[in-house]
Amino acid sequence: MGNFKTLAVFLLLGMVSLGYTQQKISYDDHPVLTWSDFKGAPVYDSEFHANTNSGFSYTWSYKTTNGEVDLQYEVYSTFYPNGSWVHPDHKTDKLLKHEQAHFDISEIHARKLRKAMQAYKPGRNIRKDLQKLYNNIELERVKMQGEFDLESAHSMNSEAEMKWQTHIAKELDKLKEYAKK
């Protein structure tokens, strides 16, 4: 079952990266979500009351001058409104805070990728190296998202939710120098 969930997440990310979900919100421009950002149709037969579709991506290029590689890159943390939804009768502050935390987790991992890319020393296989960095951090993000939902029981376990909210805030602060400027 775990492999199926991982495959489903990668397929979803693939659809998003192919433009399946056109509209997007950048964490850098709009870091705090409101219920009006959730534009997807509610899934009424879901056991959940809301869903946040977010992730991170990157672009890169390089040039060589006098034998030195100058790597340029951008890392984006993104929320996809059309892939995110909420049941109209469950729009609570508590649930919005939980969904915001999912977006924040994506931003944590965008910052981790910026940190890794800043430390990266370009070698012979830049494309492969950067893809490996991204893949490893993406696996961490997927794992953290799952642990957050599991331990907080999708926001129903208030004690675990508070613990996670604190942890997420600390992680964002710890990586604040890698926030997009």
PDB file of C-alpha atoms in Angstrom:
ATOM      1  CA  MET A   1       0.000   0.000   0.000  1.00  0.00           C
ATOM      2  CA  GLY A   2       2.864   2.407   0.814  1.00  0.00           C
ATOM      3  CA  ASN A   3       4.319   2.023  -2.671  1.00  0.00           C
ATOM      4  CA  PHE A   4       0.919   2.758  -4.203  1.00  0.00           C
ATOM      5  CA  LYS A   5       0.617   5.975  -2.171  1.00  0.00           C
ATOM      6  CA  THR A   6       4.103   7.040  -3.230  1.00  0.00           C
ATOM      7  CA  LEU A   7       3.279   6.288  -6.866  1.00  0.00           C
ATOM      8  CA  ALA A   8       0.016   8.224  -6.585  1.00  0.00           C
ATOM      9  CA  VAL A   9       1.852  11.240  -5.150  1.00  0.00           C
ATOM     10  CA  PHE A  10       4.421  11.162  -7.961  1.00  0.00           C
ATOM     11  CA  LEU A  11       1.650  10.844 -10.559  1.00  0.00           C
ATOM     12  CA  LEU A  12      -0.166  13.793  -9.000  1.00  0.00           C
ATOM     13  CA  LEU A  13       3.025  15.838  -8.983  1.00  0.00           C
ATOM     14  CA  GLY A  14       3.589  14.840 -12.597  1.00  0.00           C
ATOM     15  CA  MET A  15       0.130  16.035 -13.596  1.00  0.00           C
ATOM     16  CA  VAL A  16       0.765  19.319 -11.792  1.00  0.00           C
ATOM     17  CA  SER A  17       4.137  19.774 -13.457  1.00  0.00           C
ATOM     18  CA  LEU A  18       2.583  19.102 -16.870  1.00  0.00           C
ATOM     19  CA  GLY A  19       0.156  21.948 -16.336  1.00  0.00           C
ATOM     20  CA  TYR A  20      -2.855  19.844 -15.334  1.00  0.00           C
ATOM     21  CA  THR A  21      -3.570  22.401 -12.647  1.00  0.00           C
ATOM     22  CA  GLN A  22      -3.075  25.757 -14.352  1.00  0.00           C
ATOM     23  CA  GLN A  23      -3.532  28.226 -11.522  1.00  0.00           C
ATOM     24  CA  LYS A  24      -0.874  28.400  -8.816  1.00  0.00           C
ATOM     25  CA  ILE A  25       0.056  30.515  -5.837  1.00  0.00           C
ATOM     26  CA  SER A  26       3.678  31.116  -4.890  1.00  0.00           C
ATOM     27  CA  TYR A  27       4.579  30.896  -1.208  1.00  0.00           C
ATOM     28  CA  ASP A  28       6.794  33.929  -1.700  1.00  0.00           C
ATOM     29  CA  ASP A  29       3.908  36.091  -2.910  1.00  0.00           C
ATOM     30  CA  HIS A  30       1.096  34.617  -0.822  1.00  0.00           C
ATOM     31  CA  PRO A  31       2.406  32.640   2.192  1.00  0.00           C
ATOM     32  CA  VAL A  32      -0.827  32.667   4.214  1.00  0.00           C
ATOM     33  CA  LEU A  33      -3.771  30.763   2.784  1.00  0.00           C
ATOM     34  CA  THR A  34      -7.428  31.671   3.140  1.00  0.00           C
ATOM     35  CA  TRP A  35     -10.388  29.468   2.361  1.00  0.00           C
ATOM     36  CA  SER A  36     -10.981  31.492  -0.798  1.00  0.00           C
ATOM     37  CA  ASP A  37      -7.723  30.019  -2.159  1.00  0.00           C
ATOM     38  CA  PHE A  38      -9.292  26.535  -2.207  1.00  0.00           C
ATOM     39  CA  LYS A  39     -11.029  26.448  -5.577  1.00  0.00           C
ATOM     40  CA  GLY A  40     -11.260  22.717  -6.276  1.00  0.00           C
ATOM     41  CA  ALA A  41     -14.565  20.894  -6.131  1.00  0.00           C
ATOM     42  CA  PRO A  42     -15.099  19.270  -2.722  1.00  0.00           C
ATOM     43  CA  VAL A  43     -14.827  15.494  -2.674  1.00  0.00           C
ATOM     44  CA  TYR A  44     -17.948  14.631  -0.723  1.00  0.00           C
ATOM     45  CA  ASP A  45     -17.263  10.917  -0.449  1.00  0.00           C
ATOM     46  CA  SER A  46     -13.812  11.551   1.067  1.00  0.00           C
ATOM     47  CA  GLU A  47     -13.211  10.871   4.727  1.00  0.00           C
ATOM     48  CA  PHE A  48     -11.388  14.225   4.864  1.00  0.00           C
ATOM     49  CA  HIS A  49     -12.876  17.715   5.059  1.00  0.00           C
ATOM     50  CA  ALA A  50     -10.195  19.486   2.996  1.00  0.00           C
ATOM     51  CA  ASN A  51      -7.170  18.852   0.830  1.00  0.00           C
ATOM     52  CA  THR A  52      -4.111  20.988   0.098  1.00  0.00           C
ATOM     53  CA  ASN A  53      -2.292  20.401  -3.164  1.00  0.00           C
ATOM     54  CA  SER A  54       1.166  21.938  -2.832  1.00  0.00           C
ATOM     55  CA  GLY A  55       4.750  21.143  -3.668  1.00  0.00           C
ATOM     56  CA  PHE A  56       8.036  22.604  -4.777  1.00  0.00           C
ATOM     57  CA  SER A  57       9.969  22.722  -8.018  1.00  0.00           C
ATOM     58  CA  TYR A  58      13.090  24.233  -9.491  1.00  0.00           C
ATOM     59  CA  THR A  59      14.612  25.558 -12.686  1.00  0.00           C
ATOM     60  CA  TRP A  60      18.288  25.892 -13.475  1.00  0.00           C
ATOM     61  CA  SER A  61      20.844  26.833 -16.073  1.00  0.00           C
ATOM     62  CA  TYR A  62      24.577  27.335 -16.168  1.00  0.00           C
ATOM     63  CA  LYS A  63      27.322  28.889 -18.171  1.00  0.00           C
ATOM     64  CA  THR A  64      31.033  28.256 -18.150  1.00  0.00           C
ATOM     65  CA  THR A  65      33.429  31.172 -18.032  1.00  0.00           C
ATOM     66  CA  ASN A  66      37.187  30.538 -17.961  1.00  0.00           C
ATOM     67  CA  GLY A  67      36.565  26.940 -16.919  1.00  0.00           C
ATOM     68  CA  GLU A  68      34.344  27.959 -13.975  1.00  0.00           C
ATOM     69  CA  VAL A  69      30.719  26.840 -13.856  1.00  0.00           C
ATOM     70  CA  ASP A  70      28.224  29.545 -12.911  1.00  0.00           C
ATOM     71  CA  LEU A  71      25.042  27.749 -11.814  1.00  0.00           C
ATOM     72  CA  GLN A  72      21.832  29.771 -11.764  1.00  0.00           C
ATOM     73  CA  TYR A  73      18.697  28.342 -10.182  1.00  0.00           C
ATOM     74  CA  GLU A  74      15.290  29.195  -8.800  1.00  0.00           C
ATOM     75  CA  VAL A  75      13.288  27.113  -6.334  1.00  0.00           C
ATOM     76  CA  TYR A  76       9.541  27.591  -6.011  1.00  0.00           C
ATOM     77  CA  SER A  77       7.086  26.501  -3.342  1.00  0.00           C
ATOM     78  CA  THR A  78       3.614  26.408  -4.827  1.00  0.00           C
ATOM     79  CA  PHE A  79      -0.020  25.937  -3.821  1.00  0.00           C
ATOM     80  CA  TYR A  80      -2.451  24.757  -6.504  1.00  0.00           C
ATOM     81  CA  PRO A  81      -5.934  26.230  -5.865  1.00  0.00           C
ATOM     82  CA  ASN A  82      -7.779  24.077  -8.411  1.00  0.00           C
ATOM     83  CA  GLY A  83      -6.375  20.909  -6.860  1.00  0.00           C
ATOM     84  CA  SER A  84      -7.181  22.061  -3.312  1.00  0.00           C
ATOM     85  CA  TRP A  85     -10.642  21.845  -1.838  1.00  0.00           C
ATOM     86  CA  VAL A  86     -12.708  22.148   1.332  1.00  0.00           C
ATOM     87  CA  HIS A  87     -16.204  21.013   2.253  1.00  0.00           C
ATOM     88  CA  PRO A  88     -18.235  24.233   2.552  1.00  0.00           C
ATOM     89  CA  ASP A  89     -19.628  23.266   5.959  1.00  0.00           C
ATOM     90  CA  HIS A  90     -16.175  22.530   7.461  1.00  0.00           C
ATOM     91  CA  LYS A  91     -14.378  25.842   6.936  1.00  0.00           C
ATOM     92  CA  THR A  92     -12.984  26.210  10.451  1.00  0.00           C
ATOM     93  CA  ASP A  93      -9.929  28.131  11.593  1.00  0.00           C
ATOM     94  CA  LYS A  94      -8.513  24.908  13.042  1.00  0.00           C
ATOM     95  CA  LEU A  95      -8.786  23.087   9.722  1.00  0.00           C
ATOM     96  CA  LEU A  96      -7.373  26.035   7.764  1.00  0.00           C
ATOM     97  CA  LYS A  97      -4.372  26.104  10.097  1.00  0.00           C
ATOM     98  CA  HIS A  98      -3.847  22.390   9.408  1.00  0.00           C
ATOM     99  CA  GLU A  99      -4.028  22.925   5.648  1.00  0.00           C
ATOM    100  CA  GLN A 100      -1.674  25.921   5.949  1.00  0.00           C
ATOM    101  CA  ALA A 101       0.811  23.608   7.661  1.00  0.00           C
ATOM    102  CA  HIS A 102       0.843  21.393   4.557  1.00  0.00           C
ATOM    103  CA  PHE A 103       1.798  24.432   2.458  1.00  0.00           C
ATOM    104  CA  ASP A 104       4.423  25.372   5.065  1.00  0.00           C
ATOM    105  CA  ILE A 105       5.904  21.865   4.842  1.00  0.00           C
ATOM    106  CA  SER A 106       6.327  22.348   1.099  1.00  0.00           C
ATOM    107  CA  GLU A 107       8.097  25.656   1.804  1.00  0.00           C
ATOM    108  CA  ILE A 108      10.408  23.970   4.342  1.00  0.00           C
ATOM    109  CA  HIS A 109      11.527  21.579   1.652  1.00  0.00           C
ATOM    110  CA  ALA A 110      11.908  24.324  -0.944  1.00  0.00           C
ATOM    111  CA  ARG A 111      14.275  26.000   1.506  1.00  0.00           C
ATOM    112  CA  LYS A 112      16.130  22.734   2.013  1.00  0.00           C
ATOM    113  CA  LEU A 113      16.599  22.466  -1.739  1.00  0.00           C
ATOM    114  CA  ARG A 114      17.862  26.059  -1.944  1.00  0.00           C
ATOM    115  CA  LYS A 115      20.341  25.251   0.824  1.00  0.00           C
ATOM    116  CA  ALA A 116      21.501  22.085  -0.955  1.00  0.00           C
ATOM    117  CA  MET A 117      21.820  23.872  -4.288  1.00  0.00           C
ATOM    118  CA  GLN A 118      23.793  26.694  -2.704  1.00  0.00           C
ATOM    119  CA  ALA A 119      26.253  24.142  -1.279  1.00  0.00           C
ATOM    120  CA  TYR A 120      26.408  22.123  -4.506  1.00  0.00           C
ATOM    121  CA  LYS A 121      29.700  22.169  -6.382  1.00  0.00           C
ATOM    122  CA  PRO A 122      28.919  21.524 -10.074  1.00  0.00           C
ATOM    123  CA  GLY A 123      30.541  18.425 -11.477  1.00  0.00           C
ATOM    124  CA  ARG A 124      30.305  16.606 -14.771  1.00  0.00           C
ATOM    125  CA  ASN A 125      26.665  15.523 -14.386  1.00  0.00           C
ATOM    126  CA  ILE A 126      24.891  18.674 -13.218  1.00  0.00           C
ATOM    127  CA  ARG A 127      21.447  17.605 -14.464  1.00  0.00           C
ATOM    128  CA  LYS A 128      21.682  14.200 -12.779  1.00  0.00           C
ATOM    129  CA  ASP A 129      23.128  15.652  -9.568  1.00  0.00           C
ATOM    130  CA  LEU A 130      20.404  18.293  -9.249  1.00  0.00           C
ATOM    131  CA  GLN A 131      17.664  15.768  -9.989  1.00  0.00           C
ATOM    132  CA  LYS A 132      19.060  13.519  -7.247  1.00  0.00           C
ATOM    133  CA  LEU A 133      19.091  16.436  -4.766  1.00  0.00           C
ATOM    134  CA  TYR A 134      15.493  17.253  -5.673  1.00  0.00           C
ATOM    135  CA  ASN A 135      14.318  13.626  -5.517  1.00  0.00           C
ATOM    136  CA  ASN A 136      15.831  13.075  -2.067  1.00  0.00           C
ATOM    137  CA  ILE A 137      14.285  16.239  -0.642  1.00  0.00           C
ATOM    138  CA  GLU A 138      10.942  15.479  -2.308  1.00  0.00           C
ATOM    139  CA  LEU A 139      10.913  12.060  -0.630  1.00  0.00           C
ATOM    140  CA  GLU A 140      11.523  13.803   2.708  1.00  0.00           C
ATOM    141  CA  ARG A 141       8.627  16.192   1.998  1.00  0.00           C
ATOM    142  CA  VAL A 142       6.222  13.387   1.138  1.00  0.00           C
ATOM    143  CA  LYS A 143       7.268  11.520   4.278  1.00  0.00           C
ATOM    144  CA  MET A 144       6.833  14.590   6.480  1.00  0.00           C
ATOM    145  CA  GLN A 145       3.397  15.337   4.994  1.00  0.00           C
ATOM    146  CA  GLY A 146       2.307  11.770   5.750  1.00  0.00           C
ATOM    147  CA  GLU A 147       3.699  11.775   9.279  1.00  0.00           C
ATOM    148  CA  PHE A 148       1.991  15.104   9.985  1.00  0.00           C
ATOM    149  CA  ASP A 149      -1.396  13.777   8.891  1.00  0.00           C
ATOM    150  CA  LEU A 150      -0.934  10.427  10.619  1.00  0.00           C
ATOM    151  CA  GLU A 151       0.200  11.818  13.966  1.00  0.00           C
ATOM    152  CA  SER A 152      -2.297  14.695  14.001  1.00  0.00           C
ATOM    153  CA  ALA A 153      -5.078  12.425  12.725  1.00  0.00           C
ATOM    154  CA  HIS A 154      -5.701  15.038  10.022  1.00  0.00           C
ATOM    155  CA  SER A 155      -6.073  17.779  12.674  1.00  0.00           C
ATOM    156  CA  MET A 156      -8.359  15.748  14.962  1.00  0.00           C
ATOM    157  CA  ASN A 157      -5.616  15.112  17.587  1.00  0.00           C
ATOM    158  CA  SER A 158      -5.224  18.621  19.008  1.00  0.00           C
ATOM    159  CA  GLU A 159      -2.175  17.815  21.122  1.00  0.00           C
ATOM    160  CA  ALA A 160      -0.257  16.301  18.202  1.00  0.00           C
ATOM    161  CA  GLU A 161      -1.453  19.123  15.929  1.00  0.00           C
ATOM    162  CA  MET A 162       0.000  21.728  18.303  1.00  0.00           C
ATOM    163  CA  LYS A 163       3.273  19.805  18.523  1.00  0.00           C
ATOM    164  CA  TRP A 164       3.503  19.711  14.732  1.00  0.00           C
ATOM    165  CA  GLN A 165       2.583  23.390  14.347  1.00  0.00           C
ATOM    166  CA  THR A 166       5.464  24.262  16.697  1.00  0.00           C
ATOM    167  CA  HIS A 167       7.852  21.930  14.872  1.00  0.00           C
ATOM    168  CA  ILE A 168       6.920  23.379  11.468  1.00  0.00           C
ATOM    169  CA  ALA A 169       7.377  26.961  12.708  1.00  0.00           C
ATOM    170  CA  LYS A 170      10.814  26.065  14.114  1.00  0.00           C
ATOM    171  CA  GLU A 171      11.859  24.418  10.837  1.00  0.00           C
ATOM    172  CA  LEU A 172      10.781  27.466   8.825  1.00  0.00           C
ATOM    173  CA  ASP A 173      12.715  29.713  11.200  1.00  0.00           C
ATOM    174  CA  LYS A 174      15.790  27.468  11.143  1.00  0.00           C
ATOM    175  CA  LEU A 175      15.848  27.741   7.336  1.00  0.00           C
ATOM    176  CA  LYS A 176      14.821  31.418   7.090  1.00  0.00           C
ATOM    177  CA  GLU A 177      18.057  32.421   5.347  1.00  0.00           C
ATOM    178  CA  TYR A 178      16.958  30.137   2.477  1.00  0.00           C
ATOM    179  CA  ALA A 179      13.579  31.816   2.017  1.00  0.00           C
ATOM    180  CA  LYS A 180      13.251  33.246  -1.483  1.00  0.00           C
ATOM    181  CA  LYS A 181      14.387  36.839  -1.543  1.00  0.00           C
TER     182      LYS A 181
END
